[in-house]
PDB file of C-alpha atoms and ligand atoms in Angstrom:
ATOM      1  CA  MET A   1       0.000   0.000   0.000  1.00 55.00           C
ATOM      2  CA  ASN A   2       1.097   3.527  -0.788  1.00 91.00           C
ATOM      3  CA  ASN A   3       1.131   5.671   2.349  1.00 98.00           C
ATOM      4  CA  LEU A   4       2.992   8.721   3.568  1.00 98.00           C
ATOM      5  CA  ILE A   5       3.501   8.524   7.323  1.00 98.00           C
ATOM      6  CA  ASP A   6       7.131   9.678   7.604  1.00 98.00           C
ATOM      7  CA  ILE A   7       8.992  11.809   5.045  1.00 98.00           C
ATOM      8  CA  MET A   8      11.813   9.229   5.116  1.00 96.00           C
ATOM      9  CA  GLN A   9       9.574   6.845   3.167  1.00 97.00           C
ATOM     10  CA  LEU A  10      10.296   9.019   0.129  1.00 97.00           C
ATOM     11  CA  SER A  11      13.611   8.643  -1.666  1.00 97.00           C
ATOM     12  CA  THR A  12      15.500  11.708  -2.863  1.00 97.00           C
ATOM     13  CA  GLU A  13      14.375  10.862  -6.422  1.00 97.00           C
ATOM     14  CA  GLU A  14      10.734  10.614  -5.341  1.00 98.00           C
ATOM     15  CA  ILE A  15      10.946  14.006  -3.619  1.00 98.00           C
ATOM     16  CA  GLN A  16      12.379  15.496  -6.795  1.00 98.00           C
ATOM     17  CA  GLN A  17       9.593  13.868  -8.862  1.00 98.00           C
ATOM     18  CA  LEU A  18       6.962  15.407  -6.552  1.00 98.00           C
ATOM     19  CA  ILE A  19       8.628  18.807  -6.922  1.00 98.00           C
ATOM     20  CA  ASP A  20       8.721  18.409 -10.710  1.00 98.00           C
ATOM     21  CA  THR A  21       5.031  17.465 -10.770  1.00 98.00           C
ATOM     22  CA  ALA A  22       4.169  20.447  -8.540  1.00 98.00           C
ATOM     23  CA  LEU A  23       6.094  22.788 -10.855  1.00 98.00           C
ATOM     24  CA  ASP A  24       4.255  21.329 -13.850  1.00 98.00           C
ATOM     25  CA  ILE A  25       0.909  21.842 -12.065  1.00 98.00           C
ATOM     26  CA  ILE A  26       1.850  25.478 -11.393  1.00 98.00           C
ATOM     27  CA  ASP A  27       2.743  25.886 -15.052  1.00 98.00           C
ATOM     28  CA  LYS A  28      -0.204  23.987 -16.602  1.00 98.00           C
ATOM     29  CA  PRO A  29      -3.070  23.676 -14.080  1.00 97.00           C
ATOM     30  CA  ASP A  30      -5.650  22.825 -16.773  1.00 98.00           C
ATOM     31  CA  LYS A  31      -3.806  19.647 -17.677  1.00 98.00           C
ATOM     32  CA  TYR A  32      -4.583  18.298 -14.189  1.00 98.00           C
ATOM     33  CA  ALA A  33      -8.137  19.625 -13.822  1.00 98.00           C
ATOM     34  CA  ASP A  34      -9.863  16.241 -14.321  1.00 98.00           C
ATOM     35  CA  SER A  35      -7.087  13.911 -13.279  1.00 98.00           C
ATOM     36  CA  CYS A  36      -8.862  12.694 -10.116  1.00 98.00           C
ATOM     37  CA  LYS A  37     -12.407  12.809 -11.461  1.00 98.00           C
ATOM     38  CA  ARG A  38     -14.753  10.548  -9.410  1.00 97.00           C
ATOM     39  CA  LYS A  39     -12.056  10.005  -6.772  1.00 98.00           C
ATOM     40  CA  LYS A  40     -12.742  10.946  -3.152  1.00 98.00           C
ATOM     41  CA  LEU A  41     -10.376  12.208  -0.472  1.00 98.00           C
ATOM     42  CA  ALA A  42     -11.394  11.793   3.180  1.00 98.00           C
ATOM     43  CA  THR A  43      -9.956  14.325   5.619  1.00 98.00           C
ATOM     44  CA  LEU A  44     -10.071  12.850   9.128  1.00 98.00           C
ATOM     45  CA  PHE A  45      -8.949  15.641  11.448  1.00 98.00           C
ATOM     46  CA  PHE A  46      -9.003  14.758  15.153  1.00 97.00           C
ATOM     47  CA  GLU A  47      -7.075  17.991  15.885  1.00 95.00           C
ATOM     48  CA  PRO A  48      -7.574  21.610  14.749  1.00 93.00           C
ATOM     49  CA  SER A  49      -6.197  22.760  11.398  1.00 95.00           C
ATOM     50  CA  THR A  50      -6.713  25.543   8.899  1.00 95.00           C
ATOM     51  CA  ARG A  51      -4.069  25.224   6.191  1.00 96.00           C
ATOM     52  CA  THR A  52      -3.414  21.517   6.155  1.00 97.00           C
ATOM     53  CA  ARG A  53      -7.033  20.439   5.919  1.00 97.00           C
ATOM     54  CA  LEU A  54      -8.142  23.170   3.550  1.00 98.00           C
ATOM     55  CA  SER A  55      -5.115  22.751   1.316  1.00 98.00           C
ATOM     56  CA  PHE A  56      -5.779  19.018   1.035  1.00 98.00           C
ATOM     57  CA  GLU A  57      -9.367  19.821   0.137  1.00 98.00           C
ATOM     58  CA  ALA A  58      -8.397  22.534  -2.349  1.00 98.00           C
ATOM     59  CA  ALA A  59      -5.799  20.173  -3.838  1.00 98.00           C
ATOM     60  CA  MET A  60      -8.382  17.429  -4.416  1.00 98.00           C
ATOM     61  CA  TYR A  61     -10.906  19.879  -5.897  1.00 98.00           C
ATOM     62  CA  GLU A  62      -8.270  21.266  -8.264  1.00 98.00           C
ATOM     63  CA  LEU A  63      -7.601  17.707  -9.435  1.00 98.00           C
ATOM     64  CA  GLY A  64     -11.297  17.317 -10.234  1.00 98.00           C
ATOM     65  CA  GLY A  65     -12.014  15.044  -7.255  1.00 98.00           C
ATOM     66  CA  ASN A  66     -14.329  15.301  -4.270  1.00 98.00           C
ATOM     67  CA  VAL A  67     -13.834  15.576  -0.533  1.00 98.00           C
ATOM     68  CA  LEU A  68     -15.589  14.262   2.576  1.00 98.00           C
ATOM     69  CA  GLY A  69     -14.546  14.155   6.213  1.00 97.00           C
ATOM     70  CA  PHE A  70     -14.659  15.769   9.628  1.00 96.00           C
ATOM     71  CA  SER A  71     -12.660  18.540  11.257  1.00 96.00           C
ATOM     72  CA  GLU A  72     -12.892  17.670  14.943  1.00 92.00           C
ATOM     73  CA  ALA A  73     -12.870  14.457  16.934  1.00 92.00           C
ATOM     74  CA  LYS A  74     -16.121  15.304  18.703  1.00 89.00           C
ATOM     75  CA  SER A  75     -18.063  15.221  15.436  1.00 85.00           C
ATOM     76  CA  SER A  76     -16.825  11.692  14.690  1.00 90.00           C
ATOM     77  CA  SER A  77     -17.514   8.338  16.335  1.00 90.00           C
ATOM     78  CA  ALA A  78     -14.191   8.702  18.187  1.00 91.00           C
ATOM     79  CA  SER A  79     -16.322  10.576  20.724  1.00 89.00           C
ATOM     80  CA  LYS A  80     -18.284   7.327  21.230  1.00 91.00           C
ATOM     81  CA  GLY A  81     -15.079   5.379  21.828  1.00 92.00           C
ATOM     82  CA  GLU A  82     -14.411   4.029  18.325  1.00 95.00           C
ATOM     83  CA  SER A  83     -10.790   3.057  17.618  1.00 96.00           C
ATOM     84  CA  VAL A  84      -8.755   4.712  14.860  1.00 97.00           C
ATOM     85  CA  SER A  85      -8.499   1.321  13.128  1.00 97.00           C
ATOM     86  CA  ASP A  86     -12.255   0.830  12.981  1.00 97.00           C
ATOM     87  CA  THR A  87     -12.806   4.404  11.807  1.00 97.00           C
ATOM     88  CA  VAL A  88     -10.422   4.042   8.865  1.00 97.00           C
ATOM     89  CA  ARG A  89     -11.739   0.595   7.947  1.00 97.00           C
ATOM     90  CA  ALA A  90     -15.139   2.209   7.603  1.00 97.00           C
ATOM     91  CA  VAL A  91     -13.837   5.270   5.760  1.00 98.00           C
ATOM     92  CA  SER A  92     -11.955   2.992   3.329  1.00 98.00           C
ATOM     93  CA  CYS A  93     -15.416   1.915   2.104  1.00 98.00           C
ATOM     94  CA  TYR A  94     -16.242   5.506   1.106  1.00 98.00           C
ATOM     95  CA  ALA A  95     -12.990   7.155   0.034  1.00 98.00           C
ATOM     96  CA  ASP A  96     -10.043   6.433  -2.283  1.00 98.00           C
ATOM     97  CA  ILE A  97      -7.448   8.144  -0.090  1.00 98.00           C
ATOM     98  CA  ILE A  98      -7.306   9.421   3.512  1.00 98.00           C
ATOM     99  CA  ALA A  99      -5.494  12.381   5.088  1.00 98.00           C
ATOM    100  CA  MET A 100      -5.430  12.073   8.875  1.00 98.00           C
ATOM    101  CA  ARG A 101      -4.369  14.400  11.680  1.00 98.00           C
ATOM    102  CA  HIS A 102      -4.362  13.044  15.219  1.00 98.00           C
ATOM    103  CA  PRO A 103      -3.030  14.223  18.605  1.00 96.00           C
ATOM    104  CA  LYS A 104      -1.475  10.805  19.309  1.00 97.00           C
ATOM    105  CA  GLU A 105       1.939  10.033  17.862  1.00 97.00           C
ATOM    106  CA  GLY A 106       1.692   6.967  15.636  1.00 98.00           C
ATOM    107  CA  ALA A 107      -2.087   7.112  15.049  1.00 98.00           C
ATOM    108  CA  PRO A 108      -1.741   7.562  11.243  1.00 98.00           C
ATOM    109  CA  LEU A 109       0.646   4.589  11.139  1.00 98.00           C
ATOM    110  CA  VAL A 110      -1.917   2.459  12.974  1.00 98.00           C
ATOM    111  CA  ALA A 111      -4.553   3.765  10.568  1.00 98.00           C
ATOM    112  CA  SER A 112      -2.452   2.839   7.534  1.00 98.00           C
ATOM    113  CA  ARG A 113      -2.329  -0.783   8.727  1.00 97.00           C
ATOM    114  CA  ALA A 114      -6.107  -0.984   9.005  1.00 97.00           C
ATOM    115  CA  ALA A 115      -7.025   0.985   5.886  1.00 98.00           C
ATOM    116  CA  SER A 116      -7.458  -0.507   2.434  1.00 97.00           C
ATOM    117  CA  VAL A 117      -6.705   2.842   0.755  1.00 98.00           C
ATOM    118  CA  PRO A 118      -3.605   5.093   1.019  1.00 98.00           C
ATOM    119  CA  VAL A 119      -3.217   7.046   4.268  1.00 98.00           C
ATOM    120  CA  ILE A 120      -1.360  10.360   4.546  1.00 98.00           C
ATOM    121  CA  ASN A 121      -0.137  11.608   7.924  1.00 98.00           C
ATOM    122  CA  ALA A 122      -1.343  15.202   8.206  1.00 98.00           C
ATOM    123  CA  GLY A 123       0.357  15.622  11.594  1.00 98.00           C
ATOM    124  CA  ASP A 124       0.589  13.203  14.536  1.00 98.00           C
ATOM    125  CA  GLY A 125       1.056  14.835  17.939  1.00 96.00           C
ATOM    126  CA  GLY A 126       4.560  16.172  18.496  1.00 96.00           C
ATOM    127  CA  HIS A 127       6.021  13.630  16.066  1.00 97.00           C
ATOM    128  CA  TYR A 128       5.912  14.215  12.303  1.00 97.00           C
ATOM    129  CA  HIS A 129       4.203  16.300   9.624  1.00 98.00           C
ATOM    130  CA  PRO A 130       5.501  15.089   6.258  1.00 98.00           C
ATOM    131  CA  THR A 131       3.203  17.092   3.978  1.00 98.00           C
ATOM    132  CA  GLN A 132       4.205  20.374   5.642  1.00 98.00           C
ATOM    133  CA  THR A 133       7.753  19.310   4.828  1.00 98.00           C
ATOM    134  CA  LEU A 134       6.809  18.836   1.174  1.00 98.00           C
ATOM    135  CA  ALA A 135       5.531  22.431   1.219  1.00 98.00           C
ATOM    136  CA  ASP A 136       8.745  23.545   2.911  1.00 98.00           C
ATOM    137  CA  LEU A 137      10.924  21.697   0.390  1.00 98.00           C
ATOM    138  CA  LEU A 138       9.165  23.217  -2.621  1.00 98.00           C
ATOM    139  CA  THR A 139       9.579  26.646  -1.014  1.00 98.00           C
ATOM    140  CA  ILE A 140      13.299  26.147  -0.419  1.00 98.00           C
ATOM    141  CA  TYR A 141      13.724  24.790  -3.953  1.00 98.00           C
ATOM    142  CA  ARG A 142      11.873  27.702  -5.575  1.00 98.00           C
ATOM    143  CA  GLU A 143      13.586  30.352  -3.464  1.00 98.00           C
ATOM    144  CA  LYS A 144      17.131  28.985  -3.196  1.00 98.00           C
ATOM    145  CA  GLY A 145      17.282  26.771  -6.305  1.00 98.00           C
ATOM    146  CA  THR A 146      19.013  23.929  -4.409  1.00 98.00           C
ATOM    147  CA  PHE A 147      18.976  21.903  -1.197  1.00 98.00           C
ATOM    148  CA  ASN A 148      22.745  21.547  -1.021  1.00 98.00           C
ATOM    149  CA  ASN A 149      25.177  23.585   1.079  1.00 98.00           C
ATOM    150  CA  LEU A 150      22.458  25.429   2.999  1.00 98.00           C
ATOM    151  CA  THR A 151      22.777  26.518   6.616  1.00 98.00           C
ATOM    152  CA  VAL A 152      19.314  26.048   8.056  1.00 98.00           C
ATOM    153  CA  GLY A 153      18.359  27.678  11.354  1.00 98.00           C
ATOM    154  CA  LEU A 154      15.344  26.202  13.146  1.00 98.00           C
ATOM    155  CA  CYS A 155      14.051  28.410  15.925  1.00 98.00           C
ATOM    156  CA  GLY A 156      11.423  28.074  18.647  1.00 98.00           C
ATOM    157  CA  ASP A 157       9.759  24.939  19.961  1.00 98.00           C
ATOM    158  CA  LEU A 158      12.050  22.265  18.561  1.00 98.00           C
ATOM    159  CA  GLN A 159      10.847  19.670  21.040  1.00 98.00           C
ATOM    160  CA  PHE A 160       7.162  19.529  20.150  1.00 97.00           C
ATOM    161  CA  GLY A 161       7.307  21.118  16.682  1.00 98.00           C
ATOM    162  CA  ARG A 162       6.517  18.194  14.411  1.00 98.00           C
ATOM    163  CA  THR A 163       7.224  20.207  11.259  1.00 98.00           C
ATOM    164  CA  VAL A 164      10.783  20.700  12.524  1.00 98.00           C
ATOM    165  CA  HIS A 165      11.312  16.960  13.017  1.00 98.00           C
ATOM    166  CA  SER A 166      10.142  16.133   9.493  1.00 98.00           C
ATOM    167  CA  LEU A 167      12.103  18.979   7.898  1.00 98.00           C
ATOM    168  CA  ILE A 168      15.328  17.932   9.632  1.00 98.00           C
ATOM    169  CA  SER A 169      14.723  14.328   8.478  1.00 98.00           C
ATOM    170  CA  ALA A 170      14.204  15.448   4.892  1.00 98.00           C
ATOM    171  CA  MET A 171      17.094  17.914   4.704  1.00 98.00           C
ATOM    172  CA  SER A 172      19.563  15.458   6.266  1.00 97.00           C
ATOM    173  CA  ARG A 173      19.907  13.687   2.928  1.00 96.00           C
ATOM    174  CA  TYR A 174      21.374  16.674   1.054  1.00 97.00           C
ATOM    175  CA  LYS A 175      25.051  17.536   0.734  1.00 97.00           C
ATOM    176  CA  GLY A 176      26.690  20.229   2.817  1.00 98.00           C
ATOM    177  CA  VAL A 177      23.582  20.996   4.907  1.00 98.00           C
ATOM    178  CA  LYS A 178      24.216  22.460   8.378  1.00 98.00           C
ATOM    179  CA  PHE A 179      21.654  22.902  11.135  1.00 98.00           C
ATOM    180  CA  VAL A 180      21.626  25.659  13.736  1.00 98.00           C
ATOM    181  CA  LEU A 181      19.087  24.565  16.348  1.00 98.00           C
ATOM    182  CA  ILE A 182      17.898  27.643  18.226  1.00 98.00           C
ATOM    183  CA  SER A 183      15.687  26.967  21.244  1.00 98.00           C
ATOM    184  CA  PRO A 184      15.388  27.440  24.987  1.00 98.00           C
ATOM    185  CA  GLU A 185      17.005  24.618  27.003  1.00 97.00           C
ATOM    186  CA  GLU A 186      13.514  23.264  27.782  1.00 96.00           C
ATOM    187  CA  LEU A 187      12.480  22.929  24.111  1.00 98.00           C
ATOM    188  CA  LYS A 188      15.477  21.334  22.428  1.00 98.00           C
ATOM    189  CA  VAL A 189      15.195  18.867  19.532  1.00 98.00           C
ATOM    190  CA  PRO A 190      14.392  15.358  20.892  1.00 98.00           C
ATOM    191  CA  ARG A 191      17.428  13.102  21.310  1.00 98.00           C
ATOM    192  CA  TYR A 192      16.169  10.567  18.741  1.00 97.00           C
ATOM    193  CA  ILE A 193      16.288  13.220  16.024  1.00 98.00           C
ATOM    194  CA  ILE A 194      19.840  14.216  17.015  1.00 98.00           C
ATOM    195  CA  THR A 195      21.198  10.660  17.176  1.00 98.00           C
ATOM    196  CA  ASP A 196      19.151   8.770  14.572  1.00 97.00           C
ATOM    197  CA  VAL A 197      18.885  11.511  11.967  1.00 97.00           C
ATOM    198  CA  ILE A 198      21.458  14.310  12.343  1.00 98.00           C
ATOM    199  CA  GLU A 199      24.425  12.409  13.748  1.00 98.00           C
ATOM    200  CA  ALA A 200      23.607   9.230  11.797  1.00 97.00           C
ATOM    201  CA  ASN A 201      23.993  11.239   8.587  1.00 96.00           C
ATOM    202  CA  GLY A 202      27.176  12.979   9.733  1.00 97.00           C
ATOM    203  CA  ILE A 203      25.517  16.410   9.529  1.00 98.00           C
ATOM    204  CA  GLU A 204      27.183  19.429  11.101  1.00 98.00           C
ATOM    205  CA  TYR A 205      24.928  21.032  13.733  1.00 98.00           C
ATOM    206  CA  LYS A 206      24.930  23.153  16.843  1.00 98.00           C
ATOM    207  CA  GLU A 207      22.391  23.748  19.575  1.00 98.00           C
ATOM    208  CA  VAL A 208      22.220  27.377  20.693  1.00 98.00           C
ATOM    209  CA  THR A 209      19.861  29.696  22.555  1.00 98.00           C
ATOM    210  CA  SER A 210      20.459  33.051  20.834  1.00 98.00           C
ATOM    211  CA  LEU A 211      18.633  33.963  17.618  1.00 98.00           C
ATOM    212  CA  GLU A 212      20.527  37.281  17.319  1.00 98.00           C
ATOM    213  CA  ASP A 213      23.945  35.592  17.376  1.00 98.00           C
ATOM    214  CA  SER A 214      22.959  32.946  14.832  1.00 97.00           C
ATOM    215  CA  ILE A 215      21.046  34.961  12.269  1.00 98.00           C
ATOM    216  CA  PRO A 216      24.020  36.308  10.222  1.00 98.00           C
ATOM    217  CA  GLU A 217      25.173  32.814   9.146  1.00 98.00           C
ATOM    218  CA  LEU A 218      21.795  31.458   7.978  1.00 98.00           C
ATOM    219  CA  ASP A 219      20.493  30.768   4.468  1.00 98.00           C
ATOM    220  CA  VAL A 220      17.120  29.669   5.806  1.00 98.00           C
ATOM    221  CA  LEU A 221      15.480  30.710   9.079  1.00 98.00           C
ATOM    222  CA  TYR A 222      12.565  28.426  10.006  1.00 99.00           C
ATOM    223  CA  MET A 223      10.569  29.988  12.841  1.00 98.00           C
ATOM    224  CA  THR A 224       8.016  27.985  14.839  1.00 98.00           C
ATOM    225  CA  ARG A 225       5.384  28.698  17.456  1.00 97.00           C
ATOM    226  CA  VAL A 226       5.608  27.270  20.969  1.00 97.00           C
ATOM    227  CA  GLN A 227       3.151  24.353  20.843  1.00 96.00           C
ATOM    228  CA  LYS A 228       0.704  25.347  23.576  1.00 96.00           C
ATOM    229  CA  GLU A 229      -1.446  22.223  23.218  1.00 94.00           C
ATOM    230  CA  ARG A 230       1.462  19.883  24.045  1.00 95.00           C
ATOM    231  CA  PHE A 231       2.253  21.500  27.432  1.00 95.00           C
ATOM    232  CA  VAL A 232       0.991  19.900  30.630  1.00 93.00           C
ATOM    233  CA  ASN A 233       1.838  23.036  32.597  1.00 94.00           C
ATOM    234  CA  GLU A 234       0.214  26.315  31.435  1.00 95.00           C
ATOM    235  CA  ALA A 235       2.662  28.444  33.480  1.00 96.00           C
ATOM    236  CA  GLU A 236       5.576  26.808  31.670  1.00 95.00           C
ATOM    237  CA  TYR A 237       3.974  27.668  28.306  1.00 96.00           C
ATOM    238  CA  GLN A 238       3.420  31.282  29.410  1.00 96.00           C
ATOM    239  CA  ARG A 239       7.060  31.526  30.479  1.00 96.00           C
ATOM    240  CA  LEU A 240       8.431  30.202  27.183  1.00 96.00           C
ATOM    241  CA  LYS A 241       5.962  31.384  24.562  1.00 96.00           C
ATOM    242  CA  ASP A 242       7.627  34.676  23.663  1.00 94.00           C
ATOM    243  CA  THR A 243      11.253  33.563  23.919  1.00 96.00           C
ATOM    244  CA  TYR A 244      11.890  34.459  20.262  1.00 98.00           C
ATOM    245  CA  ILE A 245      10.297  37.277  18.334  1.00 98.00           C
ATOM    246  CA  LEU A 246      11.694  37.969  14.887  1.00 98.00           C
ATOM    247  CA  ASP A 247      11.325  41.645  13.986  1.00 98.00           C
ATOM    248  CA  THR A 248      12.758  43.989  11.365  1.00 98.00           C
ATOM    249  CA  ASP A 249      15.553  44.992  13.759  1.00 97.00           C
ATOM    250  CA  LYS A 250      16.852  41.440  14.066  1.00 97.00           C
ATOM    251  CA  LEU A 251      16.495  40.907  10.323  1.00 98.00           C
ATOM    252  CA  ARG A 252      18.985  43.719   9.715  1.00 97.00           C
ATOM    253  CA  ASP A 253      21.824  41.328  10.597  1.00 97.00           C
ATOM    254  CA  ALA A 254      20.574  38.611   8.241  1.00 98.00           C
ATOM    255  CA  ARG A 255      21.882  37.971   4.741  1.00 98.00           C
ATOM    256  CA  ALA A 256      20.079  39.760   1.947  1.00 98.00           C
ATOM    257  CA  ASP A 257      19.178  36.375   0.422  1.00 98.00           C
ATOM    258  CA  MET A 258      18.203  34.565   3.635  1.00 98.00           C
ATOM    259  CA  ILE A 259      14.616  33.303   3.561  1.00 98.00           C
ATOM    260  CA  VAL A 260      12.250  33.391   6.538  1.00 98.00           C
ATOM    261  CA  MET A 261       9.915  30.422   6.779  1.00 99.00           C
ATOM    262  CA  HIS A 262       7.172  29.435   9.236  1.00 98.00           C
ATOM    263  CA  PRO A 263       4.665  26.585   8.913  1.00 98.00           C
ATOM    264  CA  LEU A 264       1.976  28.868  10.439  1.00 98.00           C
ATOM    265  CA  PRO A 265      -0.113  29.541  12.464  1.00 97.00           C
ATOM    266  CA  ARG A 266       2.022  32.349  13.849  1.00 98.00           C
ATOM    267  CA  VAL A 267       1.371  33.723  17.309  1.00 96.00           C
ATOM    268  CA  ASN A 268       3.972  36.366  18.315  1.00 96.00           C
ATOM    269  CA  GLU A 269       7.169  34.823  16.988  1.00 98.00           C
ATOM    270  CA  ILE A 270       7.273  36.866  13.782  1.00 98.00           C
ATOM    271  CA  SER A 271       6.294  40.494  14.022  1.00 98.00           C
ATOM    272  CA  VAL A 272       3.807  41.499  11.292  1.00 98.00           C
ATOM    273  CA  SER A 273       6.237  44.196  10.180  1.00 97.00           C
ATOM    274  CA  VAL A 274       8.421  41.384   8.776  1.00 98.00           C
ATOM    275  CA  ASP A 275       5.641  40.408   6.329  1.00 98.00           C
ATOM    276  CA  ASP A 276       6.635  43.172   3.912  1.00 97.00           C
ATOM    277  CA  ASP A 277      10.278  42.116   3.823  1.00 98.00           C
ATOM    278  CA  PRO A 278      11.080  40.328   0.539  1.00 98.00           C
ATOM    279  CA  ARG A 279      12.756  37.563   2.572  1.00 98.00           C
ATOM    280  CA  ALA A 280       9.444  36.585   4.218  1.00 98.00           C
ATOM    281  CA  CYS A 281       8.283  33.351   2.548  1.00 98.00           C
ATOM    282  CA  TYR A 282       5.662  31.972   4.912  1.00 98.00           C
ATOM    283  CA  PHE A 283       2.654  32.822   2.785  1.00 98.00           C
ATOM    284  CA  LYS A 284       4.402  31.362  -0.261  1.00 98.00           C
ATOM    285  CA  GLN A 285       4.776  28.156   1.796  1.00 98.00           C
ATOM    286  CA  VAL A 286       0.989  28.018   2.165  1.00 98.00           C
ATOM    287  CA  LEU A 287       0.460  28.060  -1.596  1.00 98.00           C
ATOM    288  CA  ASN A 288       3.309  25.646  -2.239  1.00 98.00           C
ATOM    289  CA  GLY A 289       1.655  23.243   0.197  1.00 98.00           C
ATOM    290  CA  LYS A 290      -1.400  22.959  -2.028  1.00 98.00           C
ATOM    291  CA  TYR A 291       0.684  22.137  -5.098  1.00 98.00           C
ATOM    292  CA  MET A 292       2.755  19.530  -3.292  1.00 98.00           C
ATOM    293  CA  ARG A 293      -0.385  17.908  -1.865  1.00 98.00           C
ATOM    294  CA  MET A 294      -1.785  17.744  -5.405  1.00 98.00           C
ATOM    295  CA  ALA A 295       1.410  16.042  -6.563  1.00 98.00           C
ATOM    296  CA  LEU A 296       1.292  13.644  -3.602  1.00 98.00           C
ATOM    297  CA  ILE A 297      -2.350  12.668  -4.170  1.00 98.00           C
ATOM    298  CA  LEU A 298      -1.547  11.886  -7.831  1.00 98.00           C
ATOM    299  CA  LYS A 299       1.424   9.757  -6.778  1.00 98.00           C
ATOM    300  CA  LEU A 300      -0.417   7.787  -4.089  1.00 98.00           C
ATOM    301  CA  LEU A 301      -3.439   7.188  -6.330  1.00 98.00           C
ATOM    302  CA  GLU A 302      -1.042   6.184  -9.116  1.00 97.00           C
ATOM    303  CA  VAL A 303      -2.669   8.605 -11.532  1.00 98.00           C
ATOM    304  CA  THR A 304      -0.574   9.482 -14.550  1.00 95.00           C
ATOM    305  CA  VAL A 305      -1.369  12.688 -16.401  1.00 94.00           C
TER     306      VAL A 305
HETATM  307  C1  NCD B   1       1.816  23.131  11.975  1.00 88.23           C
HETATM  308  C2  NCD B   1       1.316  21.872  12.651  1.00 88.23           C
HETATM  309  O1  NCD B   1       0.115  21.606  12.655  1.00 88.23           O
HETATM  310  O2  NCD B   1       2.168  21.162  13.155  1.00 88.23           O
HETATM  311  N1  NCD B   1       0.813  23.776  11.261  1.00 88.23           N
HETATM  312  C3  NCD B   1       0.622  23.415   9.961  1.00 88.23           C
HETATM  313  O3  NCD B   1       0.197  22.323   9.671  1.00 88.23           O
HETATM  314  N2  NCD B   1       0.971  24.290   9.030  1.00 88.23           N
HETATM  315  C4  NCD B   1       2.570  24.030  12.866  1.00 88.23           C
HETATM  316  C5  NCD B   1       1.929  24.485  14.134  1.00 88.23           C
HETATM  317  O4  NCD B   1       0.781  24.144  14.435  1.00 88.23           O
HETATM  318  O5  NCD B   1       2.606  25.215  14.853  1.00 88.23           O
END
């Protein structure tokens, strides 16, 4: 079965093919307009979402397909105690492909074992978010023209930020990549990402606490929000939430060709005054996410155009 649970399931060639398809869709959208006619995508969102769910839906509509699903656990039979496995077995009877977001790490993997149609992980707890990474990769590719020899700064909640974990996993395969991991002590990248991904690939990295000191050396600055919903202690969240705020002052020390990324939603970590800076790419990421999800749906449904 074709699934996308972890970005590492995709080879470097497959990532490049998805990027090439997305670029072709951008260039010739009409060619793809009926490619998924009569196909149905189910969006099973047990956790809140704006971009991910709506971009999956927009992607399927732009491929000529249809969409069904739910946007909160309480409007599904999960609220009656149904297991994820039973839910997706049922949904497999109605839909050709499933995109699932769930607060529990591993839930989409469990779902993929029970489903008889492809399952896409649209975010599982503080673990992974591979389709955000596809959006991020297309953005880096379009803005920087390469994945090689980039110094990538990741800033904010690196512990719970699932987009960070998937992006590090994906970027670790490219030559000459360096990571600058900028976080408070309490929100550092989980050890398994450091040992199994960064060190296992012999990637140069450093863990630091200062955004100001790091910014001049970066090609990419990936800001993230502190993940309120993953904290057990509200006071701890309040203490850490505004640790980093990127503003036009701090950007003055950045390279002229550095790009600022953010998976969104933003809270306070990027001042709105940064939005007008040509280096701000976070709204481009949103659009790129739709194109990459279109390319992914075509791949998983094995549709050739
Ligand atoms: C991210 C997520 O859900 O992990 N949002 C998204 O899908 N673009 C980031 C976040 O919620 O902070």
